[in-house]
Coordinates of C-alpha atoms in Angstrom, one line a residue:
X1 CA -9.5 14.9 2.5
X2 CA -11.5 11.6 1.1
X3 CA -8.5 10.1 -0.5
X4 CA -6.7 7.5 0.2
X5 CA -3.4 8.4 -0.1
X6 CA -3.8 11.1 2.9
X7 CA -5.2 8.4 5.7
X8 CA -3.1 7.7 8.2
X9 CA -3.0 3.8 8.6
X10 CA -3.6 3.3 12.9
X11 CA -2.5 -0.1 13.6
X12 CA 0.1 -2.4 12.0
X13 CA -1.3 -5.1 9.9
X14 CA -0.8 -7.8 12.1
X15 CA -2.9 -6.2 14.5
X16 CA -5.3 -5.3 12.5
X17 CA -5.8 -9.0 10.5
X18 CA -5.4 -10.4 14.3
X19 CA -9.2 -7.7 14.8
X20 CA -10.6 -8.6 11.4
X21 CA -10.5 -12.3 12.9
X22 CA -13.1 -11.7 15.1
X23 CA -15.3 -10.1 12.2
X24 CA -14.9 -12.8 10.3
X25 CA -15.8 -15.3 13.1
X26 CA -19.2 -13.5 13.5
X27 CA -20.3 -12.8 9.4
X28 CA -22.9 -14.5 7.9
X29 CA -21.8 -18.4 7.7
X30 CA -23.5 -18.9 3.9
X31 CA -22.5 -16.7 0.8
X32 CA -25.4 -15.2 -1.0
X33 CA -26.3 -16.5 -4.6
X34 CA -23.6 -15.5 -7.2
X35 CA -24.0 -13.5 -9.3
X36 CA -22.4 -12.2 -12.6
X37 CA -20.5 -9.5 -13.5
X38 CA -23.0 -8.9 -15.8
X39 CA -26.1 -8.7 -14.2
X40 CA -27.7 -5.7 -12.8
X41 CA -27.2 -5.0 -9.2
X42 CA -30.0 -6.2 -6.8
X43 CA -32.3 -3.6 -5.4
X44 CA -32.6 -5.5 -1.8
X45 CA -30.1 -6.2 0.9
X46 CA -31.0 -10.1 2.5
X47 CA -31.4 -10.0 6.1
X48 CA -28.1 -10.1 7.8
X49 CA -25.5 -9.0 5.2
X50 CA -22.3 -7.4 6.1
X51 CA -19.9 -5.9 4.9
X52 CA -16.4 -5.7 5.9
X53 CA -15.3 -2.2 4.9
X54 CA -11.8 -0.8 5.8
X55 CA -12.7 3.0 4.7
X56 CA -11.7 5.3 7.9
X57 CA -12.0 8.5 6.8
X58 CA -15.7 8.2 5.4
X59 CA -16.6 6.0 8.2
X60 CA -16.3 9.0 10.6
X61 CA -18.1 11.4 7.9
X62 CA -21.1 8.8 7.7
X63 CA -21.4 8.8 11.1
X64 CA -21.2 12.4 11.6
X65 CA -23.6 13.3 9.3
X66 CA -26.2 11.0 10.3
X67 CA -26.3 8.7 7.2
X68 CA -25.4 5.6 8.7
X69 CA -29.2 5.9 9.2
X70 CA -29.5 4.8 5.9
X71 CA -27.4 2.0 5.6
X72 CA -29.5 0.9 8.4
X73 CA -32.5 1.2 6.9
X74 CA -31.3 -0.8 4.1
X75 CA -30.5 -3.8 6.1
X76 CA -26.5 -3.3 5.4
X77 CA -24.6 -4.1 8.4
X78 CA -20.8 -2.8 8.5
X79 CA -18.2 -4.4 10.1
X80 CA -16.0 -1.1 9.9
X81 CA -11.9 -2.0 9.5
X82 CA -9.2 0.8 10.7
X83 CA -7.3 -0.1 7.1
X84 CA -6.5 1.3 4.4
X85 CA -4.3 1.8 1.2
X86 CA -2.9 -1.6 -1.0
X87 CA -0.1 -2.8 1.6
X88 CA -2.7 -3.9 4.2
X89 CA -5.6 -3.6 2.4
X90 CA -3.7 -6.4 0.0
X91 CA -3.0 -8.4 2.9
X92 CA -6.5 -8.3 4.3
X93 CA -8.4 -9.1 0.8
X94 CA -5.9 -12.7 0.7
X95 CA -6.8 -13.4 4.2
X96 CA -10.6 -13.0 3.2
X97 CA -11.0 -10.6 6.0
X98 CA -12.2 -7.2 4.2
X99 CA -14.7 -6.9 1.3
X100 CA -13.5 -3.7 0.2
X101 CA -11.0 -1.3 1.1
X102 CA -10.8 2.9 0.4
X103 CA -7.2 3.2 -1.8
X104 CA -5.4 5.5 -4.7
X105 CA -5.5 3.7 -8.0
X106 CA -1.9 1.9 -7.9
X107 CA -3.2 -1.3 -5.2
X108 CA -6.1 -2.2 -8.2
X109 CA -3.3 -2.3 -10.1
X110 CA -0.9 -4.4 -7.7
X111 CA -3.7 -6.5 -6.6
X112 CA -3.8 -7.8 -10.4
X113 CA -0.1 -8.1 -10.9
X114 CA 0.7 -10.2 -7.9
X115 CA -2.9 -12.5 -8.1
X116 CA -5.7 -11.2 -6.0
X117 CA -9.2 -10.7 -7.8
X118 CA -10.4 -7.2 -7.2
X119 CA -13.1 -4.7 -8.5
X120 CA -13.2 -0.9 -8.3
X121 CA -17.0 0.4 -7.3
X122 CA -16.2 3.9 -7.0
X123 CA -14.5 7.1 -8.4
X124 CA -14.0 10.3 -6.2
X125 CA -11.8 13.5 -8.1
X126 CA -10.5 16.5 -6.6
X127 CA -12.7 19.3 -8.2
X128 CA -9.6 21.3 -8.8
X129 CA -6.1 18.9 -8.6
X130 CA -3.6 21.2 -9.4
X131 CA -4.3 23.9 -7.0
X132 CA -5.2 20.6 -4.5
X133 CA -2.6 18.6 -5.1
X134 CA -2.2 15.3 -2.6
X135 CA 1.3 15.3 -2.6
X136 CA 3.9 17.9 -2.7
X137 CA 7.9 17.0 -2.9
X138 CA 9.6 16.9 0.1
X139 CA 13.0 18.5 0.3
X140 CA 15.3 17.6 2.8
X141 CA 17.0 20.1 4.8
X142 CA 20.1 21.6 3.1
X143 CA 19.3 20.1 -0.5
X144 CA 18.6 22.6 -3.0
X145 CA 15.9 21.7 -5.5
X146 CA 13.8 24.2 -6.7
X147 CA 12.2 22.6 -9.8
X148 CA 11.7 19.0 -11.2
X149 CA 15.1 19.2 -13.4
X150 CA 16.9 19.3 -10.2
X151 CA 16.1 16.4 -9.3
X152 CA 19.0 14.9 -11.1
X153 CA 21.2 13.1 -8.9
X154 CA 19.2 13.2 -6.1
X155 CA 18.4 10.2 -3.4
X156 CA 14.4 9.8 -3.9
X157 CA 12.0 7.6 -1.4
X158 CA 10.4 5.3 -3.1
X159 CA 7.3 2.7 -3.1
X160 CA 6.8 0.5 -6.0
X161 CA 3.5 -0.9 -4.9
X162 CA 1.4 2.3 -3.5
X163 CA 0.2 5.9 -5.3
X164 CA 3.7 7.5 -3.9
X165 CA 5.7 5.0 -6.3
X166 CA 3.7 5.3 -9.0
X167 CA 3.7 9.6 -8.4
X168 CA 7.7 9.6 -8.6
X169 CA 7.6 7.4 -12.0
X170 CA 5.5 10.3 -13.6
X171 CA 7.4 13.6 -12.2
X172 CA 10.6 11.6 -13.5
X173 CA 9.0 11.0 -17.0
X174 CA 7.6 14.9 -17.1
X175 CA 11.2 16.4 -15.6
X176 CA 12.6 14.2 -18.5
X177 CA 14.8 11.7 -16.5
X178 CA 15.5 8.0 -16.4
X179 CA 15.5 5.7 -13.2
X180 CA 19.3 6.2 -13.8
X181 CA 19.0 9.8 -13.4
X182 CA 18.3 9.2 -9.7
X183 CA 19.1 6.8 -6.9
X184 CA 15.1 5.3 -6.1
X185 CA 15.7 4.5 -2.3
X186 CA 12.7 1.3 -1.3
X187 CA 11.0 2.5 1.4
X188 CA 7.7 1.9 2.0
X189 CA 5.2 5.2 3.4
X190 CA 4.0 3.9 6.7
X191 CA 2.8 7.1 8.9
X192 CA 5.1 9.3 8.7
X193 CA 8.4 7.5 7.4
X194 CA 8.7 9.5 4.7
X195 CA 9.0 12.5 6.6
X196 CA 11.2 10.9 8.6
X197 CA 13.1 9.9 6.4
X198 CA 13.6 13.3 4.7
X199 CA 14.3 14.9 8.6
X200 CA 17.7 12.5 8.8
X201 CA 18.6 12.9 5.5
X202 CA 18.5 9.0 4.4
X203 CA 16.6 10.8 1.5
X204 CA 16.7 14.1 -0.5
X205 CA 13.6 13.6 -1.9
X206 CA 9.8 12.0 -1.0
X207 CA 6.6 12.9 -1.5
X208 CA 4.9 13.9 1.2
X209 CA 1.1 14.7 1.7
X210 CA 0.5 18.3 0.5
X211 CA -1.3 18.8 4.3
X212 CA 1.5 18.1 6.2
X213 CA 4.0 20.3 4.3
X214 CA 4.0 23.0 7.2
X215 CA 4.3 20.8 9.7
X216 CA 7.2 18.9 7.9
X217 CA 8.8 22.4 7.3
X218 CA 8.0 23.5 10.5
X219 CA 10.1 20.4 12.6
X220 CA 12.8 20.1 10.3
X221 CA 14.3 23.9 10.5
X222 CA 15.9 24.2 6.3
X223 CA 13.0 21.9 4.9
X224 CA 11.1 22.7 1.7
X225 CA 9.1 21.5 -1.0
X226 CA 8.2 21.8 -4.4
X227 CA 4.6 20.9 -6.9
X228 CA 4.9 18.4 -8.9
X229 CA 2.3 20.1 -11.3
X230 CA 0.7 16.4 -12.3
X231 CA -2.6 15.3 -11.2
X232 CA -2.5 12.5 -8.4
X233 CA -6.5 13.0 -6.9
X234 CA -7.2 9.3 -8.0
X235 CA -10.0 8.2 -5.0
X236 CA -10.9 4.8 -5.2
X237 CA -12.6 2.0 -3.3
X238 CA -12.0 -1.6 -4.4
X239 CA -13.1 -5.0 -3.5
X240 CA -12.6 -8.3 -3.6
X241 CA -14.0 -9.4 -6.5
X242 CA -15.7 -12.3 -5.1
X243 CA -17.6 -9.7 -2.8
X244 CA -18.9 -8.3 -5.8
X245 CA -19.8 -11.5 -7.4
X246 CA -21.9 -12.3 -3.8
X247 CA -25.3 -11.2 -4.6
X248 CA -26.5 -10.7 -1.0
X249 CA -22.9 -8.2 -0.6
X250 CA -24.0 -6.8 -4.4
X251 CA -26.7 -5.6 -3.6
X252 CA -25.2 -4.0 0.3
X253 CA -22.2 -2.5 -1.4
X254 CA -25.3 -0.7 -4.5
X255 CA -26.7 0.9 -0.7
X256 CA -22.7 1.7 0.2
X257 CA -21.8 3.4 -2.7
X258 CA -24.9 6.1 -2.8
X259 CA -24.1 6.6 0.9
X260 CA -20.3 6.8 0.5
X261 CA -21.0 9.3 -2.3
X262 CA -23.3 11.6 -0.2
X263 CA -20.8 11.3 2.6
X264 CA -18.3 12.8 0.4
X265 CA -20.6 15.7 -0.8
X266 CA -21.7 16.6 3.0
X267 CA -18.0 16.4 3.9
X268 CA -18.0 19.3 1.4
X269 CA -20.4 21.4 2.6
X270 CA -19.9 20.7 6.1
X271 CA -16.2 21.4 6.3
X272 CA -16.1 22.3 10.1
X273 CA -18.0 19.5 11.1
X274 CA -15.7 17.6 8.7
X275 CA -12.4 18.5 10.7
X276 CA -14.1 17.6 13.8
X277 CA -15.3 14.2 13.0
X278 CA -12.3 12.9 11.0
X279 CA -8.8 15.3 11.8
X280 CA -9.8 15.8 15.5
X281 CA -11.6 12.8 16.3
X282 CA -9.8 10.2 15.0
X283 CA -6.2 11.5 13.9
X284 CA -5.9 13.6 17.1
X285 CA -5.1 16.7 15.2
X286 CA -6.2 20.0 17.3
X287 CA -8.9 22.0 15.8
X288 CA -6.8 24.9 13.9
X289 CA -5.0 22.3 12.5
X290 CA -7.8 20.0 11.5
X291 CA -9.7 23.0 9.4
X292 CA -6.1 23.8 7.8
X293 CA -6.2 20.2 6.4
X294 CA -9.4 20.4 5.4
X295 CA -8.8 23.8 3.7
X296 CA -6.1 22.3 2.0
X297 CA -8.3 19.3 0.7
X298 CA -9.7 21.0 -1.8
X299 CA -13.6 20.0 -2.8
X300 CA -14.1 16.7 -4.0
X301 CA -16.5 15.3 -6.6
X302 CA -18.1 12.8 -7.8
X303 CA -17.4 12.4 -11.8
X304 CA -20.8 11.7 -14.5
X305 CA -18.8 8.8 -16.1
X306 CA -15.8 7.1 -15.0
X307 CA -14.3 7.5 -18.6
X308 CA -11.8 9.9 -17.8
X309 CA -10.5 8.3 -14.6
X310 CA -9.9 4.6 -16.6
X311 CA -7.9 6.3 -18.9
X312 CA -5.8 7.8 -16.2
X313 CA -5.5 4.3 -14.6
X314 CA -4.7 3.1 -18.0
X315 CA -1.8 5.4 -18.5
X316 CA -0.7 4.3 -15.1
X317 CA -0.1 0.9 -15.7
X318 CA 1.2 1.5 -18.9
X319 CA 3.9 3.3 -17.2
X320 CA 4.4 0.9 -14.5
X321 CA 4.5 -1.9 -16.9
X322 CA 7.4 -0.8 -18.7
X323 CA 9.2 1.0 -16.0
X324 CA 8.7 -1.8 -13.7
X325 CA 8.7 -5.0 -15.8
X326 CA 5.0 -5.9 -15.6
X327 CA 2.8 -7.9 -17.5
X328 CA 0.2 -5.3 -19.9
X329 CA -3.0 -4.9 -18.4
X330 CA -6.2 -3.8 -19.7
X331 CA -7.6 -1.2 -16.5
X332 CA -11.1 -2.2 -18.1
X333 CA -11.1 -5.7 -16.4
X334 CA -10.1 -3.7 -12.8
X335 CA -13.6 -1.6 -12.9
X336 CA -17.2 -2.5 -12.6
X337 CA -18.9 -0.1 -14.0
X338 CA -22.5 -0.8 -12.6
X339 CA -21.5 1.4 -9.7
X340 CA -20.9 4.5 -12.1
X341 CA -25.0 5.1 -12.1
X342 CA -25.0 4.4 -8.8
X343 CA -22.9 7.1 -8.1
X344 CA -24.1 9.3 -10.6
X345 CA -27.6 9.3 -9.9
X346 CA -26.9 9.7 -5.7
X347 CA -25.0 12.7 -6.4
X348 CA -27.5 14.4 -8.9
X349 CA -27.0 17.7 -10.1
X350 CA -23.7 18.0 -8.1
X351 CA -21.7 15.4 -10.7
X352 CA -18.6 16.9 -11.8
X353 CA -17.5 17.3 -15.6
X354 CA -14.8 18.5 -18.0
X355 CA -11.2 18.9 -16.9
X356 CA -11.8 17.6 -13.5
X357 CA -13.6 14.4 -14.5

């Protein structure tokens, strides 16, 4: 699955910002020119420009299908970071050691709220996200919960700042039910914590990734889970806004994009290949596994315009504003929006419209 909120983060951040060091050490000493907001992206990539890209789960697709070719060709040289989602990614952008970062949509938004500068340069969507959900609701063993309504009462895991969080604030505003319906437990999803958490109990409720439902119900004999029935396929990657505003990195993270966004179609296509590269080779899963995960992916696609995913994120931090006591935000200011062609035009015919834009 190319989403965020799926990808197993493989080293704490400590150890990872104590790695990134190095990659900073050796990065290009100057800055390119600035450049505005405003201004089209540049066309060429300067001699020597890198970027510092924590975005796993594509990194092993590009590599696997041969299009890290092409970011060669275009003179962008990746420093590639094993982060990913807003905790670390957060962590990594303040100690100006990433560029960008592959997250949901909640860290753009937490990035804002607590003062780090950050642009979103692409949009991925699951072509069908209720039959694909990410998440499903975990039920811990010997709890009885069998729809949303029944969730009164209950002991939920919870994560103000990351897509989990922000998922349990929306299935509590659809079921019809207050914060003080339920007891939110703060805990953040590290790995598999959440599962964890579920197994001993400390919760009666978390949601889990949708692919590791049968294993969770597998190890933990009484375990179920329920759909939420709500659309949580946001796929974003964000940057540091003063990446963007580099023109040298501009123009290396215009080459990214249309790379990143045939990665994602070839990881369609190629689903085999897919589960090898990603679930076997780098999360260790065994290969009947690996193709179950992929099979419960879903496709993914690349939307024509990104006007149906901003008013998503809008919605979003509407919620999380008044249910979490933060400042009103305008999602417009959280999206650059020269990417959208970029995207577009490198997926071509296979852009993805209506409902699942």
């Amino acid at each position: 699955m190319i989403t965020p909120p799926r990808k197993a983060v493989l080293a704490g951040a400590a150890a990872a910002l104590l790695a990134l060091s190095s990659v900073s050490a050796c990065a290009k000493d100057e800055a390119g020119a600035s450049l505005e907001l405003t201004s089209a992206l540049p066309d060429t990539v300067p001699s020597g420009t890198e970027l510092r890209l924590g975005d796993p789960q594509l990194q092993s697709v590009i590599q696997a299908s041969g299009l890290d070719s092409e970011l060669t060709d275009a003179g962008v040289a990746v420093e590639w970071a094993n982060i990913s989602g807003g905790p670390k990614s957060i962590q990594a952008f303040r100690a100006d050691k990433l560029d960008c970062s592959a997250v949901a949509d909640i860290p753009s938004l937490f990035a804002a709220w607590t003062g780090t500068a950050t642009k979103i340069v692409f949009q991925a969507v699951t072509i069908d996200p209720l039959k694909f959900p990410i998440y499903q609701l975990g039920v811990a063993p010997g709890v009885s919960v069998t729809s949303l309504a029944d969730l009164r009462g209950k002991k939920i895991a919870y994560s103000a700042g990351q897509a989990q969080g922000a998922l349990v604030l929306r299935v509590l505003q659809k079921a019809g039910l207050s914060q003080s319906d339920v007891t939110l437990v703060e805990l953040t999803s590290n790995g598999d914590s959440y599962v964890t958490a579920l197994g001993s109990k400390a919760v009666d409720v978390a949601p889990i990734a949708a692919a590791n439902v049968k294993i969770y119900n597998a190890k933990y004999p009484g375990a179920t889970a329920i759909n939420t029935g709500i659309r949580d396929d946001a796929s974003t990657l964000y940057c540091l806004t003063k990446s963007v505003e580099d023109a040298d990195k501009a123009a290396a993270l215009k080459a990214y994009v249309a790379v990143r966004t045939k990665a994602l179609l070839w990881a369609n296509e190629h689903p085999d290949e897919y589960a090898k590269a990603y679930y076997q080779g780098v999360q260790g899963l065994n290969e009947a596994d690996a193709k179950d995960v992929v099979a419960t992916d879903g496709a993914k696609g690349i939307p024509a315009t990104w006007d149906n995913a901003i008013k998503r994120l809008q919605e979003t931090a509407d919620l999380l504003a008044t249910e979490q006591k933060h400042d009103k935000l305008d999602v417009n200011t959280l999206v650059d929006r020269r990417f959208e062609k970029v995207q577009a035009e490198a997926a071509g015919a296979a852009v993805v419209t209506g409902d699942a834009a």
